[in-house]
mmCIF file of C-alpha atoms and ligand atoms in Angstrom:
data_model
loop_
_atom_site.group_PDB
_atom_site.id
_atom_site.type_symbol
_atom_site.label_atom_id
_atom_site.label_comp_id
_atom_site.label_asym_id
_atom_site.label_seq_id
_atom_site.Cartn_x
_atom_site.Cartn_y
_atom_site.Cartn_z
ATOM 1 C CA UNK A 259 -4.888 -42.719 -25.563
ATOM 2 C CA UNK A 260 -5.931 -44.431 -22.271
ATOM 3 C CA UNK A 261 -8.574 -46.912 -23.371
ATOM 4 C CA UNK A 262 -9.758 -48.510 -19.750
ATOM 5 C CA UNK A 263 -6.853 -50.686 -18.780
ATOM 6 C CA UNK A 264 -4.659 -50.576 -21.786
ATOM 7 C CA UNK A 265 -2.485 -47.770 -23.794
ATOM 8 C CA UNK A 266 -3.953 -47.701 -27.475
ATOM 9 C CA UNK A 267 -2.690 -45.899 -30.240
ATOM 10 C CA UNK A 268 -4.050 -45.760 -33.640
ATOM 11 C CA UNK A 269 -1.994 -45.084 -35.989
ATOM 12 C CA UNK A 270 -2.320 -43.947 -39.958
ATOM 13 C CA UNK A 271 -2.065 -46.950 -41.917
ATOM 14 C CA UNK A 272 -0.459 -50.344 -40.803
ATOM 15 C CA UNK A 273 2.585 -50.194 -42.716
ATOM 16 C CA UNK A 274 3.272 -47.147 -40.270
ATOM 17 C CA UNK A 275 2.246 -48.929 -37.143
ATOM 18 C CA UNK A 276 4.701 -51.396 -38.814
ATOM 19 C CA UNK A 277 7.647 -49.616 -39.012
ATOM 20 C CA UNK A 278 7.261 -48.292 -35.573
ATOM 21 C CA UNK A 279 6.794 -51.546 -34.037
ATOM 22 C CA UNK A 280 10.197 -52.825 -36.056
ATOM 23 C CA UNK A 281 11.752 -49.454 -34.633
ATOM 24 C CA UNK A 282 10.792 -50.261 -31.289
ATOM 25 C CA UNK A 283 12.098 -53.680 -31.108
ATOM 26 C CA UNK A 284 15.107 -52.557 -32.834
ATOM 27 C CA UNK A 285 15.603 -49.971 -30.195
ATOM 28 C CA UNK A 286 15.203 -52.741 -27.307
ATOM 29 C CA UNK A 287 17.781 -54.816 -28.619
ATOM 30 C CA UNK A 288 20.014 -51.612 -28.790
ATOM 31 C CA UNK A 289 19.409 -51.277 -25.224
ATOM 32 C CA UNK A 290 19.158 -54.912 -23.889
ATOM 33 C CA UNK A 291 21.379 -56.903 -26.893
ATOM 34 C CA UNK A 292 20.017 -60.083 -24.417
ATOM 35 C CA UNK A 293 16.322 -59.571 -25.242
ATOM 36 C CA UNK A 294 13.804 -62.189 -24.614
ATOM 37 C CA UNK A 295 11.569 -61.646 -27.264
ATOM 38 C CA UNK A 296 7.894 -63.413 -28.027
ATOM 39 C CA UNK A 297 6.539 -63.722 -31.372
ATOM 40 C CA UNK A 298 3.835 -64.023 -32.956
ATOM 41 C CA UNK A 299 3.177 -65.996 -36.522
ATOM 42 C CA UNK A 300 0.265 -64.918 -38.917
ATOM 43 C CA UNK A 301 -0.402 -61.964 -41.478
ATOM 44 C CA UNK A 302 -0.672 -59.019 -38.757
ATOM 45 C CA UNK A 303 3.298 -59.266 -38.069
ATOM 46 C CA UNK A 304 4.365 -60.132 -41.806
ATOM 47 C CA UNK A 305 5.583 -55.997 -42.267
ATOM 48 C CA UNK A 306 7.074 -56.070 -38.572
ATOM 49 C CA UNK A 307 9.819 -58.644 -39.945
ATOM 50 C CA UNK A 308 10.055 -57.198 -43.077
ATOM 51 C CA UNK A 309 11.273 -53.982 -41.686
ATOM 52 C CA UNK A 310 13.156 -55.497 -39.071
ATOM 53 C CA UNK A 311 15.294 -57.443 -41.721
ATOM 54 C CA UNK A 312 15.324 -54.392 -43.606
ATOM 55 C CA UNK A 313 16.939 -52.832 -40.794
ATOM 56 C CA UNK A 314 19.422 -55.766 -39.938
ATOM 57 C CA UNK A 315 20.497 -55.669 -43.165
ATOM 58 C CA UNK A 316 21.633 -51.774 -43.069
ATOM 59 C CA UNK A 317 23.950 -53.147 -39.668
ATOM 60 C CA UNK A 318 20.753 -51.044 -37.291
ATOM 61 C CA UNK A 319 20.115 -54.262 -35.633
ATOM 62 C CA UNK A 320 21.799 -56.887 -34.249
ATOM 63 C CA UNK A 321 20.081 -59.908 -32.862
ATOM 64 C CA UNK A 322 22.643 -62.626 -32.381
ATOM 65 C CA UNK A 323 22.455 -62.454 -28.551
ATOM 66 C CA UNK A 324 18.538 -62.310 -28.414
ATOM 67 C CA UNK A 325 16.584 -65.072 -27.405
ATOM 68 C CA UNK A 326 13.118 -65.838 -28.923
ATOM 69 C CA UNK A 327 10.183 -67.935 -27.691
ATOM 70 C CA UNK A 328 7.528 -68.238 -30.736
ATOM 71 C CA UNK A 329 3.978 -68.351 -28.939
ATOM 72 C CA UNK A 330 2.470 -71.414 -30.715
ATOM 73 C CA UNK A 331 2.800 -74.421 -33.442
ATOM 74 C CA UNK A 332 0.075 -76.366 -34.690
ATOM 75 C CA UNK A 333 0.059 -80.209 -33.367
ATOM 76 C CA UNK A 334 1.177 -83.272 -35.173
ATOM 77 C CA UNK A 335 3.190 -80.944 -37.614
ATOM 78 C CA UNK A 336 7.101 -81.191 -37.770
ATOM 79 C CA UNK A 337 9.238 -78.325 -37.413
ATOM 80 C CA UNK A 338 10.609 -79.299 -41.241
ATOM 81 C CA UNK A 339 6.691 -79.008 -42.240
ATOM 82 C CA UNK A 340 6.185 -76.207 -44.835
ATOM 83 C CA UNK A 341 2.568 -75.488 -43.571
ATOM 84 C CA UNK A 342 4.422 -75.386 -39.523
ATOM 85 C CA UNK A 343 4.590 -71.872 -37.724
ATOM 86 C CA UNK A 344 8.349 -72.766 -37.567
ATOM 87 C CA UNK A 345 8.727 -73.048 -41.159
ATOM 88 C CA UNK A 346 6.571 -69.374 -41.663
ATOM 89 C CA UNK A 347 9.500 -68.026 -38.822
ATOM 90 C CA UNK A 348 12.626 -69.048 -41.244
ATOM 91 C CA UNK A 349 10.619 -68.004 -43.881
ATOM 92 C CA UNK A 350 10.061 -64.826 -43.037
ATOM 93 C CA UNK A 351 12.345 -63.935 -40.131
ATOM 94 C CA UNK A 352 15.203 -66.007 -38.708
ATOM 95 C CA UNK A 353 16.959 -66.774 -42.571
ATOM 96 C CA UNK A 354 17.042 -63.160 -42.882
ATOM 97 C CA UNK A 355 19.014 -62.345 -39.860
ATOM 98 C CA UNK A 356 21.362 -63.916 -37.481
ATOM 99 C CA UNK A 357 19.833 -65.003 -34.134
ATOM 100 C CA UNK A 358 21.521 -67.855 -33.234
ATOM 101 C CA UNK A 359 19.696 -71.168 -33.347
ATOM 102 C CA UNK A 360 20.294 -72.494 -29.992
ATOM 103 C CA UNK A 361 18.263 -69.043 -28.976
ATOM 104 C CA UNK A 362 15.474 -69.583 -30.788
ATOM 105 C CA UNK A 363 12.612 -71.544 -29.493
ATOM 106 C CA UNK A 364 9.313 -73.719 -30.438
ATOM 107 C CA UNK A 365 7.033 -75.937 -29.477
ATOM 108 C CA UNK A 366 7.726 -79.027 -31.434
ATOM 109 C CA UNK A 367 4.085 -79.725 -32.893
ATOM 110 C CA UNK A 368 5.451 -83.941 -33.565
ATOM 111 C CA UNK A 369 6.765 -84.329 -30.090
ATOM 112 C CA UNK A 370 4.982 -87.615 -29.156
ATOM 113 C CA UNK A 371 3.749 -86.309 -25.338
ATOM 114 C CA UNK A 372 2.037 -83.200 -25.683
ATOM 115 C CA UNK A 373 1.950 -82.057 -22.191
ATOM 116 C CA UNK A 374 5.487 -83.433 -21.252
ATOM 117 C CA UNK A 375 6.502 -80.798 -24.059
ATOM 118 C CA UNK A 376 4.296 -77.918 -22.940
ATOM 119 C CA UNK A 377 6.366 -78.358 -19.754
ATOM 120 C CA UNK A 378 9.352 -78.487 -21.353
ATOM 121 C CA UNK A 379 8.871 -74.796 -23.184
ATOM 122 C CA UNK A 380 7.354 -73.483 -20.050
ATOM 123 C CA UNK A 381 10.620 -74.443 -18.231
ATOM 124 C CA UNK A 382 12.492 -73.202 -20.955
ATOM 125 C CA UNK A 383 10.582 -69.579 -20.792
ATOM 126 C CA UNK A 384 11.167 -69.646 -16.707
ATOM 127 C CA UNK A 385 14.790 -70.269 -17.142
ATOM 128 C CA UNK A 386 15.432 -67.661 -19.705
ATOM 129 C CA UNK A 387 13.448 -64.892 -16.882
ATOM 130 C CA UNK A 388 10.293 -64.534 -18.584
ATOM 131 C CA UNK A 389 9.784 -62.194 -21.643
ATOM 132 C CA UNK A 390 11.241 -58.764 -22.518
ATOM 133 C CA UNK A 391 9.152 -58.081 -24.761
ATOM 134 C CA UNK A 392 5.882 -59.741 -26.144
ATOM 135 C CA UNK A 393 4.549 -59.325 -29.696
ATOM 136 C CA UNK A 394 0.968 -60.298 -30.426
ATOM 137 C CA UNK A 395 -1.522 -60.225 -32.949
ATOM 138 C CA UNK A 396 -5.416 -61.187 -31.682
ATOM 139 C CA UNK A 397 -7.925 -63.142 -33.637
ATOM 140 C CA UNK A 398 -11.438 -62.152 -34.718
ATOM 141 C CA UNK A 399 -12.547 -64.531 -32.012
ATOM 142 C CA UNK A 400 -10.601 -62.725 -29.323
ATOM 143 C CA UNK A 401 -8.139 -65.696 -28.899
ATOM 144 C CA UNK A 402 -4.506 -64.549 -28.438
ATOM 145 C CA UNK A 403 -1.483 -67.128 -29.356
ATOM 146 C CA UNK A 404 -3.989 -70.132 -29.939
ATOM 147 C CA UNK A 405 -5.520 -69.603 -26.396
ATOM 148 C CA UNK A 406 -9.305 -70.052 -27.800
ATOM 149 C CA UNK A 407 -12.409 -68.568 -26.114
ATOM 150 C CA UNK A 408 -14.085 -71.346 -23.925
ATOM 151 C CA UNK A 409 -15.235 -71.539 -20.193
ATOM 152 C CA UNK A 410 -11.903 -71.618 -18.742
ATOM 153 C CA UNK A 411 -8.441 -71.052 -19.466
ATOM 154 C CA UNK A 412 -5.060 -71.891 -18.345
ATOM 155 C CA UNK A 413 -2.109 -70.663 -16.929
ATOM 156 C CA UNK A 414 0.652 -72.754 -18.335
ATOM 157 C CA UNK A 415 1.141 -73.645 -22.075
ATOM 158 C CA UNK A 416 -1.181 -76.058 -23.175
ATOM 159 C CA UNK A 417 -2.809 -78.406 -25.904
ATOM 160 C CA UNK A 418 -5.634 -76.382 -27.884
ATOM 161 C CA UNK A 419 -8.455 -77.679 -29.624
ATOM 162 C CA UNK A 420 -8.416 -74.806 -32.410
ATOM 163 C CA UNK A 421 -11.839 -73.228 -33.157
ATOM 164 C CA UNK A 422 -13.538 -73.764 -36.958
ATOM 165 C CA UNK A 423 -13.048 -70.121 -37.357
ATOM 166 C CA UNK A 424 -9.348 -70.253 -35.963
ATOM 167 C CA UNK A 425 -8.836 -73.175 -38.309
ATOM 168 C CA UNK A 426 -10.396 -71.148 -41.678
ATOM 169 C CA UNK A 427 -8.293 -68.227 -40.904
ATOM 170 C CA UNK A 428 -4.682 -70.374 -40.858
ATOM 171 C CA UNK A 429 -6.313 -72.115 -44.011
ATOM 172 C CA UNK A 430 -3.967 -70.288 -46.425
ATOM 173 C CA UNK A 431 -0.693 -71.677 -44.582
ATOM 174 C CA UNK A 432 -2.414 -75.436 -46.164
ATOM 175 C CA UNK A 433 -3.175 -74.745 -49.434
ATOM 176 C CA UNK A 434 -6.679 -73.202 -48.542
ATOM 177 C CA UNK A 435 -8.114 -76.555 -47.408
ATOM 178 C CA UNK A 436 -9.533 -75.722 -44.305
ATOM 179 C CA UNK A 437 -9.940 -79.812 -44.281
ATOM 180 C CA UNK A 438 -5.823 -79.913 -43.696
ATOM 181 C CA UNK A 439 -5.530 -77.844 -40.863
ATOM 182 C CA UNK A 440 -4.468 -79.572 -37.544
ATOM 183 C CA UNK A 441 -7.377 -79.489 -34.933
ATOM 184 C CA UNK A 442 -5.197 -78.722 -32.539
ATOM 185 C CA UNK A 443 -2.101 -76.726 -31.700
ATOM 186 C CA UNK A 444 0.524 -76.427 -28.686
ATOM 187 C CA UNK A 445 0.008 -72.378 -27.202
ATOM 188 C CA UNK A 446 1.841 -70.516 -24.596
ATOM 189 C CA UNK A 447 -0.688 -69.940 -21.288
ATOM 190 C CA UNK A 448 -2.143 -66.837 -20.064
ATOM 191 C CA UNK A 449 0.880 -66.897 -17.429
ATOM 192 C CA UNK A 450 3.449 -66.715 -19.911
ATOM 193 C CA UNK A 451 1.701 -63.707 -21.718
ATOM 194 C CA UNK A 452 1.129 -61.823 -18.316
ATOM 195 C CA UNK A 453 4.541 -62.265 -17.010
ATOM 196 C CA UNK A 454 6.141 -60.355 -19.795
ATOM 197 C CA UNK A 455 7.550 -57.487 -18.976
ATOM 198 C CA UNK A 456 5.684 -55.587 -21.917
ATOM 199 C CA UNK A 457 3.292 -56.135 -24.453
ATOM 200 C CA UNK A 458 2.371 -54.827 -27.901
ATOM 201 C CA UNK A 459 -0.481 -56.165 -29.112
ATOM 202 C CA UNK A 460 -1.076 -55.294 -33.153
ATOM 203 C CA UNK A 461 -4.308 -55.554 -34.595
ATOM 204 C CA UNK A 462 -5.328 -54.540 -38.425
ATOM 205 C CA UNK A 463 -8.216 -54.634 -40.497
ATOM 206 C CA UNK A 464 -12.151 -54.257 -39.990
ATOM 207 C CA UNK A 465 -12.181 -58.196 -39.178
ATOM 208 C CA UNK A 466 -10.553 -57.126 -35.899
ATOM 209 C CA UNK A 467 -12.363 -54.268 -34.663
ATOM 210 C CA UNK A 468 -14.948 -56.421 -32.650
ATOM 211 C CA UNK A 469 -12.898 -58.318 -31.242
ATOM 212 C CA UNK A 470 -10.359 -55.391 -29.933
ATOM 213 C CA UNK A 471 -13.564 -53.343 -28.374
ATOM 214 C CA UNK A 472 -14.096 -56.675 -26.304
ATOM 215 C CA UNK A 473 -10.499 -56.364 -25.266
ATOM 216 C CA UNK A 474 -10.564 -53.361 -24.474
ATOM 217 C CA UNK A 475 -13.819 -52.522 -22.919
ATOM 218 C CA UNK A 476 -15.740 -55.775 -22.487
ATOM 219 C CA UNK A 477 -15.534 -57.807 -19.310
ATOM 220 C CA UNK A 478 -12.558 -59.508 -18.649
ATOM 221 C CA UNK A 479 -13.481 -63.282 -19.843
ATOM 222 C CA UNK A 480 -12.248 -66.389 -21.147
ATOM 223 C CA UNK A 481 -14.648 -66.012 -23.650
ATOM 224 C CA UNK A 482 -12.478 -63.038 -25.077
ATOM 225 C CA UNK A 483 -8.714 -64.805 -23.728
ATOM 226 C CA UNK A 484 -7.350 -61.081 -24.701
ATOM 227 C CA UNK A 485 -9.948 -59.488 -22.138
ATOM 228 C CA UNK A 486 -7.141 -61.168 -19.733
ATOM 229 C CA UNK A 487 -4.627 -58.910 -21.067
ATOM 230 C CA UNK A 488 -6.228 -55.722 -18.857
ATOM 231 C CA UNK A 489 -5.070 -57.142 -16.481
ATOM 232 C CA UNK A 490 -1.204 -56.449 -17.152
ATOM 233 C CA UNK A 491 0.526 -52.929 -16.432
ATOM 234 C CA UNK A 492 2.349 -52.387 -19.580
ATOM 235 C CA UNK A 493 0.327 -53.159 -22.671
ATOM 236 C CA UNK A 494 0.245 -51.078 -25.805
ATOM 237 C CA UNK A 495 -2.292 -51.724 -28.538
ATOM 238 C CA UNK A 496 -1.279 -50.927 -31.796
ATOM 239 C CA UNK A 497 -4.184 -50.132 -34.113
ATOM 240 C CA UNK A 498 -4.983 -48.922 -37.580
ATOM 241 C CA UNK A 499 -8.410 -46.715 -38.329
ATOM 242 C CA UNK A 500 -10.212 -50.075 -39.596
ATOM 243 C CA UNK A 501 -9.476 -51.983 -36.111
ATOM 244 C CA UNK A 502 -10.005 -49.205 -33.931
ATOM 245 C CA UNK A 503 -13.080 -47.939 -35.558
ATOM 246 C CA UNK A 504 -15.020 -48.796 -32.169
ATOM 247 C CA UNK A 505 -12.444 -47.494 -29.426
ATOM 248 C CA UNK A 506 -12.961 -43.823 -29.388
ATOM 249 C CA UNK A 507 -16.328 -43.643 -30.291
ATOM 250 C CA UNK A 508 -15.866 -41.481 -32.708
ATOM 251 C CA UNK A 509 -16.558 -43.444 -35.734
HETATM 252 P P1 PGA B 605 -3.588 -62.895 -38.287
HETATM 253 O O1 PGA B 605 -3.831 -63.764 -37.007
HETATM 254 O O2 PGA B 605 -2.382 -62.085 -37.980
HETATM 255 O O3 PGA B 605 -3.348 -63.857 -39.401
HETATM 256 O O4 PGA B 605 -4.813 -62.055 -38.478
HETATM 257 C C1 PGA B 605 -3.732 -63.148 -35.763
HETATM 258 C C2 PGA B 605 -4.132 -64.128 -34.705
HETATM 259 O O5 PGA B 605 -4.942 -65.005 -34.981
HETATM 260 O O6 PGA B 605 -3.625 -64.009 -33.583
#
């Protein structure tokens, strides 16, 4: 379905959508083993790395020449830090499979000059050619990555000041004191997003469905920083019914 700017497809359940996704990435390793590959923390992609272990694990995948930029990391937190995004990665993902370490990248949320390291990844990114492939999730608020609704936004990876909502949502990854989480985080920039060659962009849940109608019909806006993403050629938004309740008009 052709949804204004952007591919949707809504599929049955989001284990499905899941499974589909892991497929897919699975399938662009098969035909690129040097995949550049962004990722995404949170709860939306918890199933995608499931299955994608699951499939590493029966030989179907094999990541140790892909390259991975993660998309954010929350600041003042050490890559060690249980609560980090980098800890939820080797979790989840990277313990589970066998990228190689020197391949996988991250902010570091404790470097002491915030910028000089947002400069850093973004060289990093430019020197690897950009993303392959770009995973994302979108929160309630519209933000993608940590790039928060505001007046403006920026091109290049940045410093965030993360939103009360953004902050109650990641409240779970601190022992559900909202009073722990970081007020601010190190994000990829809009630049880094739009350069990648594609995009799928998962979204699950009733909590979402606002926000995904703004993407995909509202005006393109900083106040909704995934509005930006109509204005890339080759995104795919990966719904279930609950998140996509408002995109057909049918419901
Ligand atoms: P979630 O977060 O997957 O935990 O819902 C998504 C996001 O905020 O981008």
């Amino acid at each position: 379905m052709l949804t204004g700017a952007l591919n949707v497809r809504v599929f049955a359940s989001e284990p499905e959508a899941a499974a589909a996704c892991a497929a897919l990435v699975a399938a662009a390793i098969r035909e690129k083993p040097s995949l550049v590959l962004g990722l995404p923390t949170g709860r939306t992609p918890l199933n995608v790395y499931r299955e994608l272990v699951a499939l590493h694990q029966r030989g179907q995948v094999d990541f140790s020449r892909v390259t991975t930029f993660n998309l954010d990391e929350f600041l003042g937190l050490a890559p060690d830090d249980p609560s980090s995004y980098r800890a939820y990665m080797e979790r989840h993902f990277f313990q589970h499979i066998n990228l190689a370490p020197e391949r996988i990248h991250f902010f570091d949320g404790s470097a002491e000059r915030a910028e000089r390291e947002c400069v850093r990844y973004d060289l990093k990114l430019l020197e690897a050619g950009g993303l392959d492939l770009l995973l994302l999730g979108i929160g309630p608020n519209g933000h993608v990555a940590f790039i928060e609704p505001g007046d403006s936004l920026q091109a290049g990876s940045h410093r965030a000041r993360l939103s009360r909502e953004s902050r109650l949502a990641v409240a779970s990854l601190f022992g559900d004191d909202v009073w722990k989480v970081p007020l601010a985080a190190l994000t990829l920039g809009m630049a880094g997003m739009l350069q990648a060659r594609r995009v799928i962009l998962l979204a699950f849940g009733v909590s979402k469905a606002a926000a995904v109608t703004a993407m995909l019909r509202g005006p393109i806006t900083p106040m909704c920083p995934a509005s930006f993403l109509q204005l890339h050629g080759n995104v795919e938004v990966w719904l279930d019914a609950e998140s996509g309740r408002g995109v057909d008009g049918s419901r």
